[in-house]
JSON list of C-alpha atoms and ligand atoms in Angstrom, two decimals:
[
{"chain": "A", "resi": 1, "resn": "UNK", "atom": "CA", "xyz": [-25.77, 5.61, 10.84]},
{"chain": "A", "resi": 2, "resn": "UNK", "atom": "CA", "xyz": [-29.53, 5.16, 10.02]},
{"chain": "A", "resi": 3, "resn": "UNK", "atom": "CA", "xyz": [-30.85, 5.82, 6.20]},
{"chain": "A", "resi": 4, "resn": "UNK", "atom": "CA", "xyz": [-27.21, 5.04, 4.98]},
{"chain": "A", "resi": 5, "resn": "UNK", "atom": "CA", "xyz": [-27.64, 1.64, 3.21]},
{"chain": "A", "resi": 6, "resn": "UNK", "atom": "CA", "xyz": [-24.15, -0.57, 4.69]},
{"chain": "A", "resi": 7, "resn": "UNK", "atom": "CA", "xyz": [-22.54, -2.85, 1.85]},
{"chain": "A", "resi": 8, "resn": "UNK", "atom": "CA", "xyz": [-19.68, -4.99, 1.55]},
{"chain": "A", "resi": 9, "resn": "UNK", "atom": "CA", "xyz": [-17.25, -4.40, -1.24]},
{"chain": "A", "resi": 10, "resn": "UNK", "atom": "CA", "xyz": [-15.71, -7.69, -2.25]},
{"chain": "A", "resi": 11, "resn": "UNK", "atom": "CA", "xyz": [-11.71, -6.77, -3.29]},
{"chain": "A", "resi": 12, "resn": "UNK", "atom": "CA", "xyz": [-10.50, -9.56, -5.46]},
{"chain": "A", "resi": 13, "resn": "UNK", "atom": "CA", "xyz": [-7.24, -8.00, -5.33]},
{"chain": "A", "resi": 14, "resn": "UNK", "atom": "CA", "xyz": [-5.74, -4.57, -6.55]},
{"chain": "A", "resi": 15, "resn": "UNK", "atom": "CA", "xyz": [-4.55, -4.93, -10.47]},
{"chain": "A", "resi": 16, "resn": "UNK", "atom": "CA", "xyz": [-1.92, -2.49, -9.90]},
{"chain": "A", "resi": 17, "resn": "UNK", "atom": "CA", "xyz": [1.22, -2.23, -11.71]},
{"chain": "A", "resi": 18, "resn": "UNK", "atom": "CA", "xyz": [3.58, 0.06, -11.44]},
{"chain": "A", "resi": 19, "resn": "UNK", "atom": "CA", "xyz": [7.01, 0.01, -12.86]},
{"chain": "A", "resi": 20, "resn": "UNK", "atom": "CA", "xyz": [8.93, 3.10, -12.53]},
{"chain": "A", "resi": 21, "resn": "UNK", "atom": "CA", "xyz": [12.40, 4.43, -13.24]},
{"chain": "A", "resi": 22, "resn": "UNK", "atom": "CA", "xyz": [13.79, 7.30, -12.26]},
{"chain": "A", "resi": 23, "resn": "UNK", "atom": "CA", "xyz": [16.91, 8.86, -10.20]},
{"chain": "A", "resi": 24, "resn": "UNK", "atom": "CA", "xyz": [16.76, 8.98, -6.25]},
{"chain": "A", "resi": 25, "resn": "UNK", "atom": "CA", "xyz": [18.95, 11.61, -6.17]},
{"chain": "A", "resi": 26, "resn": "UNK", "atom": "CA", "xyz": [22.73, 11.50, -4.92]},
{"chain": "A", "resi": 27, "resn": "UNK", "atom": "CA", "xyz": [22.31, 10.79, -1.78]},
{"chain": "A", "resi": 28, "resn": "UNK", "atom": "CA", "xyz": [19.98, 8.30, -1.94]},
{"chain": "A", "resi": 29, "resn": "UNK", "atom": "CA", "xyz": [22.22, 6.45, -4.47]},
{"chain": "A", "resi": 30, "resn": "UNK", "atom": "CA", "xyz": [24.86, 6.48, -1.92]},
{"chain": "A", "resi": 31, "resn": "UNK", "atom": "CA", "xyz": [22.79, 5.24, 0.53]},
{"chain": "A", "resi": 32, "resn": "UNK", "atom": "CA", "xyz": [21.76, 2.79, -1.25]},
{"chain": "A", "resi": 33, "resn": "UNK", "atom": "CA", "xyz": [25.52, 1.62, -2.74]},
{"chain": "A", "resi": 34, "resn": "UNK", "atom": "CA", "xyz": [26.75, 1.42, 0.87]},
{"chain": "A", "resi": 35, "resn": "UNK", "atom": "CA", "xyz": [23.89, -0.89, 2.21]},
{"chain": "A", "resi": 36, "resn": "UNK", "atom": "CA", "xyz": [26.13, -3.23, -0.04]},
{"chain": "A", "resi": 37, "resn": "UNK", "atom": "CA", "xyz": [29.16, -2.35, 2.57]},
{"chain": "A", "resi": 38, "resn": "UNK", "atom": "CA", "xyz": [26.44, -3.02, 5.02]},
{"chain": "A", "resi": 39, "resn": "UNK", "atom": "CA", "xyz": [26.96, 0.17, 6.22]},
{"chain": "A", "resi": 40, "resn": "UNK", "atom": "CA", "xyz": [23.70, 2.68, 7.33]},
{"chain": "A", "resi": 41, "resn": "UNK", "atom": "CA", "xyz": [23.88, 5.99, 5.93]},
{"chain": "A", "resi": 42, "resn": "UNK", "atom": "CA", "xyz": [22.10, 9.32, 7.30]},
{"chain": "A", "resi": 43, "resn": "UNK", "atom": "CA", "xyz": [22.23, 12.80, 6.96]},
{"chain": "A", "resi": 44, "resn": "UNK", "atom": "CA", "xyz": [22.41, 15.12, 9.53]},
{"chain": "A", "resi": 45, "resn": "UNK", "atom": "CA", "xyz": [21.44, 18.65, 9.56]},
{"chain": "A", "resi": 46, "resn": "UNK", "atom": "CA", "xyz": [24.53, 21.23, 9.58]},
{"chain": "A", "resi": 47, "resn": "UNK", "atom": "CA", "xyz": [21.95, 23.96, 10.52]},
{"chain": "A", "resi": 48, "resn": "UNK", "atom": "CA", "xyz": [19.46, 22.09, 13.23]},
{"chain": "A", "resi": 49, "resn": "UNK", "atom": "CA", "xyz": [21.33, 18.66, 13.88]},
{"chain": "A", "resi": 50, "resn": "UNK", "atom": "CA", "xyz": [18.25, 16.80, 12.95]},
{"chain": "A", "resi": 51, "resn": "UNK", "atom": "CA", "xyz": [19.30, 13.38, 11.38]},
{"chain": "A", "resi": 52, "resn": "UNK", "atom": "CA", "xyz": [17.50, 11.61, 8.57]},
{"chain": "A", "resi": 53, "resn": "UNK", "atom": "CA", "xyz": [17.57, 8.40, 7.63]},
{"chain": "A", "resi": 54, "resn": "UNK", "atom": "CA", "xyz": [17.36, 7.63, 4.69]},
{"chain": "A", "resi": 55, "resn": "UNK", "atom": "CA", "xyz": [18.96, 10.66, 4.00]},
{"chain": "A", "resi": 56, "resn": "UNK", "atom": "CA", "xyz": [17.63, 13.27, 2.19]},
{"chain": "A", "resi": 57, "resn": "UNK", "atom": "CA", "xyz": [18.31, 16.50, 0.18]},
{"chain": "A", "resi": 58, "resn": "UNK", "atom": "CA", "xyz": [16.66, 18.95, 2.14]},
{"chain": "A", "resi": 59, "resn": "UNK", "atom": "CA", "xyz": [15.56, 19.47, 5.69]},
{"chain": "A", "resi": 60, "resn": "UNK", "atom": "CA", "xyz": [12.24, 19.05, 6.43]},
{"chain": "A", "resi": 61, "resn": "UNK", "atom": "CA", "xyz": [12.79, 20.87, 9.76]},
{"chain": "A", "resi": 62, "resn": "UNK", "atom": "CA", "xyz": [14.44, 24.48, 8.75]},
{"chain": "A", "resi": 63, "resn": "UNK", "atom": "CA", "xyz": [14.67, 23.57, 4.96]},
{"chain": "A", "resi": 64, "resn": "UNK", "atom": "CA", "xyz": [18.33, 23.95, 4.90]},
{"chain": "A", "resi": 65, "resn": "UNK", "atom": "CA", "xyz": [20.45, 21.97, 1.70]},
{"chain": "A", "resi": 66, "resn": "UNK", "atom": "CA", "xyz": [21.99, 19.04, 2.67]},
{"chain": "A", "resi": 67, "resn": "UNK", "atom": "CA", "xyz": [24.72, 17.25, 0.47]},
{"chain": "A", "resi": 68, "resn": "UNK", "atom": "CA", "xyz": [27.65, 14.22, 0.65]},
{"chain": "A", "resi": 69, "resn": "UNK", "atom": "CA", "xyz": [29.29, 16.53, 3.26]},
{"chain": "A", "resi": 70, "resn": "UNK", "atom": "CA", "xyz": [26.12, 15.66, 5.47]},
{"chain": "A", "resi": 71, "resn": "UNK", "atom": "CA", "xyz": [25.90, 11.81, 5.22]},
{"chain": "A", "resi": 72, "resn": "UNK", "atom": "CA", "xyz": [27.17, 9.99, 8.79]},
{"chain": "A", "resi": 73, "resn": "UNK", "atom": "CA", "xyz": [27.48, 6.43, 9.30]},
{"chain": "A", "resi": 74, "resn": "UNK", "atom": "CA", "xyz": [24.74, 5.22, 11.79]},
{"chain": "A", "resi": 75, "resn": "UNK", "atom": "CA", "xyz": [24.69, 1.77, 13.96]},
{"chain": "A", "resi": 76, "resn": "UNK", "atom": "CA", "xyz": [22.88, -0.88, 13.14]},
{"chain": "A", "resi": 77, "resn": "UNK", "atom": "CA", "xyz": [21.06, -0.55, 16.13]},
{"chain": "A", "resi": 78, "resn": "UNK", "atom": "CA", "xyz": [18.07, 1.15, 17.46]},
{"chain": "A", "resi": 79, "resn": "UNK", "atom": "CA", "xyz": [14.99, 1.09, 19.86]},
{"chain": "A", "resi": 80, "resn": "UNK", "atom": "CA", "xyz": [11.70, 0.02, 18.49]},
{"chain": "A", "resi": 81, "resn": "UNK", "atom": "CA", "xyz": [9.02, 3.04, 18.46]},
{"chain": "A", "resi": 82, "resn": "UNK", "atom": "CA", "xyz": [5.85, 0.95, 17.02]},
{"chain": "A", "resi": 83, "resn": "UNK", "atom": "CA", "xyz": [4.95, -1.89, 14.74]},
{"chain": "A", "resi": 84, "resn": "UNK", "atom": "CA", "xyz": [2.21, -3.83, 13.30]},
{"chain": "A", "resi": 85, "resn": "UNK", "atom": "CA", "xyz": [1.71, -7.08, 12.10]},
{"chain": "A", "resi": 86, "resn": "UNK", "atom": "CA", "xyz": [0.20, -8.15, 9.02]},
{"chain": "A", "resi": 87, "resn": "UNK", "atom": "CA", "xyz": [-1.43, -11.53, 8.61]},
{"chain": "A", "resi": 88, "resn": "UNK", "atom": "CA", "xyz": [-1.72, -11.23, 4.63]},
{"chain": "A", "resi": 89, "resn": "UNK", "atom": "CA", "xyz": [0.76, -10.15, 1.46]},
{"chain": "A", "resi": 90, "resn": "UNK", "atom": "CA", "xyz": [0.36, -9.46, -1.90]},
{"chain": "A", "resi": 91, "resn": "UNK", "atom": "CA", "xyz": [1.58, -12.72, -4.23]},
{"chain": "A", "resi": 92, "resn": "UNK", "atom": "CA", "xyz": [3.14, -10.06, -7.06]},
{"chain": "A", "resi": 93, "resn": "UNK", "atom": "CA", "xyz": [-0.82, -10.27, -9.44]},
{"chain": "A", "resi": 94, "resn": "UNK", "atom": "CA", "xyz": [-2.51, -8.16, -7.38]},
{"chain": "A", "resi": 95, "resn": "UNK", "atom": "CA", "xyz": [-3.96, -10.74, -5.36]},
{"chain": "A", "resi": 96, "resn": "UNK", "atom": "CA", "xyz": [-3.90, -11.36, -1.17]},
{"chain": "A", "resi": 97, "resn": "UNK", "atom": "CA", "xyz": [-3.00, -14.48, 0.34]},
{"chain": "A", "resi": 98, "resn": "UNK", "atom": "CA", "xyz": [-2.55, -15.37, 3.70]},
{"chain": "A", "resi": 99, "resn": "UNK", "atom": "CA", "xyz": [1.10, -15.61, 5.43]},
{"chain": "A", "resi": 100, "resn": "UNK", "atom": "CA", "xyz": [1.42, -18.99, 7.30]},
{"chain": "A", "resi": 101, "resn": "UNK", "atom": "CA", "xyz": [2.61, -17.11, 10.12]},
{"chain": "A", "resi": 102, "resn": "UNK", "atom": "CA", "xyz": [2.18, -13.35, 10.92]},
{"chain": "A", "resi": 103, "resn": "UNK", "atom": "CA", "xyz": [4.60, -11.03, 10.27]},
{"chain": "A", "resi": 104, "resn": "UNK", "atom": "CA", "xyz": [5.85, -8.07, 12.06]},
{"chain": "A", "resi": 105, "resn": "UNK", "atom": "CA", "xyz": [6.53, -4.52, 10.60]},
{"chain": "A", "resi": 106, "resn": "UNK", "atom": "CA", "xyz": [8.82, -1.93, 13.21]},
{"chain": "A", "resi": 107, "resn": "UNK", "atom": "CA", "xyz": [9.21, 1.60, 12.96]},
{"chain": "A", "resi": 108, "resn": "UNK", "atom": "CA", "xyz": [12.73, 1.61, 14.46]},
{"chain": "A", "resi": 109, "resn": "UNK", "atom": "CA", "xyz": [15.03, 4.87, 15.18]},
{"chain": "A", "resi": 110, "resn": "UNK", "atom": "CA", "xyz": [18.11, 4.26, 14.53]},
{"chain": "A", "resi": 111, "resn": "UNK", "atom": "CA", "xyz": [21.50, 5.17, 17.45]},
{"chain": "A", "resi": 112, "resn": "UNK", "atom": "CA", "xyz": [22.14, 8.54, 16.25]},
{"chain": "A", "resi": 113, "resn": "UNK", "atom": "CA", "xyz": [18.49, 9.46, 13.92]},
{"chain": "A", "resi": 114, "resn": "UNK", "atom": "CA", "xyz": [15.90, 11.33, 14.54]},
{"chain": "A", "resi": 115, "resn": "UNK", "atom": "CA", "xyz": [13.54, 10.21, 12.25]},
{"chain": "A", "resi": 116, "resn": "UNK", "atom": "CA", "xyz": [12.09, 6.26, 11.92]},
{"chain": "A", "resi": 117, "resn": "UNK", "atom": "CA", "xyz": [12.80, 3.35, 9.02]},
{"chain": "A", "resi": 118, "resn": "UNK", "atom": "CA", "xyz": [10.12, 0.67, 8.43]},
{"chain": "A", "resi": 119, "resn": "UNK", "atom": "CA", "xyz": [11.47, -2.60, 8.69]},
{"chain": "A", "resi": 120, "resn": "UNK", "atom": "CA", "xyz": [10.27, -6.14, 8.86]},
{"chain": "A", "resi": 121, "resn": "UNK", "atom": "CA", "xyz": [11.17, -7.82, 12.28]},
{"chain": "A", "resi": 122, "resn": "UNK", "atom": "CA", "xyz": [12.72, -11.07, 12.31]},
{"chain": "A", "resi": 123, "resn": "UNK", "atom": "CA", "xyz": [12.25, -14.05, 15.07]},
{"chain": "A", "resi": 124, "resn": "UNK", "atom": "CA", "xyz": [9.93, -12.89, 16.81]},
{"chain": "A", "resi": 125, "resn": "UNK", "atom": "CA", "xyz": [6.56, -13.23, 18.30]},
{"chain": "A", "resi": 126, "resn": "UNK", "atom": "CA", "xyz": [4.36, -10.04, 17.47]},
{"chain": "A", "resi": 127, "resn": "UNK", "atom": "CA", "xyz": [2.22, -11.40, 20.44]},
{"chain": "A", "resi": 128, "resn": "UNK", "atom": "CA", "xyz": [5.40, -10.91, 22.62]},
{"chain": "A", "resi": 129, "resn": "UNK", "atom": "CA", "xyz": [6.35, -7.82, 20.88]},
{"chain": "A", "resi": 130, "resn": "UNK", "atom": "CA", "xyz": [6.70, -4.55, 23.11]},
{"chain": "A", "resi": 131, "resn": "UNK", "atom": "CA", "xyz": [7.50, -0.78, 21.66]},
{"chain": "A", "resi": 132, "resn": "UNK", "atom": "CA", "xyz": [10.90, 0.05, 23.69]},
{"chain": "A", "resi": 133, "resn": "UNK", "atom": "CA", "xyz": [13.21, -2.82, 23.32]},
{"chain": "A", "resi": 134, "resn": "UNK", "atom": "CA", "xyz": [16.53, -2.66, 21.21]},
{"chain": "A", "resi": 135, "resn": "UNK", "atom": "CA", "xyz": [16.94, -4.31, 18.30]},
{"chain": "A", "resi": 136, "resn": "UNK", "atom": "CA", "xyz": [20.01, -4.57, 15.70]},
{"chain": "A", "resi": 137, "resn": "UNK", "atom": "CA", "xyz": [20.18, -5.20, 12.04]},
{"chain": "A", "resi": 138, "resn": "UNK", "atom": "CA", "xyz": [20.22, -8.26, 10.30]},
{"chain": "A", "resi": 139, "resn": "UNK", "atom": "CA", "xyz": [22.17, -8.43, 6.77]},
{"chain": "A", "resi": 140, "resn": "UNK", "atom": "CA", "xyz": [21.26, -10.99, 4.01]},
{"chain": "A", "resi": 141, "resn": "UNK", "atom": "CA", "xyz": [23.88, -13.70, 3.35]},
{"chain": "A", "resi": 142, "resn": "UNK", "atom": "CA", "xyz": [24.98, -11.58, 0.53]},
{"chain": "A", "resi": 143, "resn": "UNK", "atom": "CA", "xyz": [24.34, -7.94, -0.26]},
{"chain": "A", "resi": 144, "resn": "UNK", "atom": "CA", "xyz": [24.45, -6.25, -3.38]},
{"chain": "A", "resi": 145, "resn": "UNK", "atom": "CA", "xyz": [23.97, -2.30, -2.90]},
{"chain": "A", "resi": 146, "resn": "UNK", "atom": "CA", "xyz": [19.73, -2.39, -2.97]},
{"chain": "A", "resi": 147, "resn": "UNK", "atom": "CA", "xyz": [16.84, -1.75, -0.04]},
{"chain": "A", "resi": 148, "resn": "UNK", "atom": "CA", "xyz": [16.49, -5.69, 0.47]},
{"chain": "A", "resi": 149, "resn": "UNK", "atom": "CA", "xyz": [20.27, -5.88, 1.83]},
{"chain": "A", "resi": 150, "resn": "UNK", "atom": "CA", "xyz": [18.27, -5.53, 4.80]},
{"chain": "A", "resi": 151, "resn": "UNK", "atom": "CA", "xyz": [16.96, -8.54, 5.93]},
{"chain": "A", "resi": 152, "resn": "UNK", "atom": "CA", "xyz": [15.48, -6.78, 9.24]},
{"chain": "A", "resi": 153, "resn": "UNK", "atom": "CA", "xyz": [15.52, -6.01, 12.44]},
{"chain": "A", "resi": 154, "resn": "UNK", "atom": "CA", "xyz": [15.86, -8.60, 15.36]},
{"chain": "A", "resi": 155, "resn": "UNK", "atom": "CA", "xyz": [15.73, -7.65, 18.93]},
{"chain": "A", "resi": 156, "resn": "UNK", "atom": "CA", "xyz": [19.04, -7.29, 20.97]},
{"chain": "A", "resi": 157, "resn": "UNK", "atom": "CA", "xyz": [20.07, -10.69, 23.44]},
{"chain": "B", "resi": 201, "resn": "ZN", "atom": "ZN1", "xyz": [17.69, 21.34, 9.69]}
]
C-alpha cells in the first residue's frame, strides 16, 4: 500500500505465562479419567444426534443440556479433514526454536463425531500427507487419565 511506512517487528519470543486452575466440568473430567482406560469419550446430542468430542455440556447446535447419560465411547479411528505442519515450538520461556524435523498437526473426525480434535500426527511425512486418509490412535507406553495419553494419530496400514 503506498504512504504506509512497512516495518519488521523483531519477536524475541512471547513472555507469556499462564498457569490456571479451574474445573472442566463433569464431563470433561470423565473424559479426561477414561483417556487413562484409553478409551475416547463423546457426547452425543439426545435432541439433534450431533456428536462432540470432547464432549461438552451443551449443544452448540439446538442448545439442548447434555449430561453422563450422553457420553458414547468412540473408535480410535478417524479420517483426516486438514492439517498443518509447523517447523518451530515454543522451548517452555517464551522463546521459538526450530524442530529438527517438521511436525504435523491433523484435524481428525473421529468414527462416530461430528465435530474435529487437533492432534499431532506421528510417522509421517507432511510432504506425503493428503486430507482423506484414515488414521488410528496411538497411546503412550503408559497413560495416566490427562490430554497427553494421546500420543497421536498415525495413518491406517
Ligand atoms: Zn443438539
Amino acid at each position: 500500500m503506498k504512504g504506509l511506512k512497512e516495518e519488521v517487528i523483531p519477536v524475541r519470543g512471547i513472555p507469556v505465562v499462564a498457569g490456571f486452575k479451574w474445573s472442566v466440568g463433569e464431563l470433561m473430567d470423565r473424559f479426561i479419567r477414561e483417556l487413562g482406560n484409553k478409551k475416547i469419550l463423546g457426547a452425543k446430542c439426545s435432541k439433534c444426534n450431533y456428536t462432540y468430542v470432547p464432549p461438552r455440556a451443551w449443544c452448540g447446535k439446538c442448545s439442548a443440556k447434555m449430561d453422563a447419560n450422553n457420553l458414547v465411547e468412540l473408535s480410535g479411528k478417524g479420517v483426516l479433514i486438514g492439517f498443518t505442519t509447523a517447523y518451530v515450538e515454543l522451548d517452555g520461556n517464551g522463546n521459538f526454536r526450530d524442530l529438527e524435523k517438521p511436525k504435523a498437526i491433523g484435524a481428525i473426525k473421529l468414527e462416530g463425531a461430528d465435530s474435529t480434535i487437533f492432534m499431532p500426527l506421528i510417522d509421517v511425512d507432511p510432504e506425503k500427507l493428503k486430507a482423506g486418509i484414515m488414521v488410528n490412535v496411538v497411546w503412550q507406553e503408559e497413560t495416566r487419565g490427562q490430554i497427553s495419553d494421546i500420543k497421536g494419530f498415525k495413518p491406517e496400514g
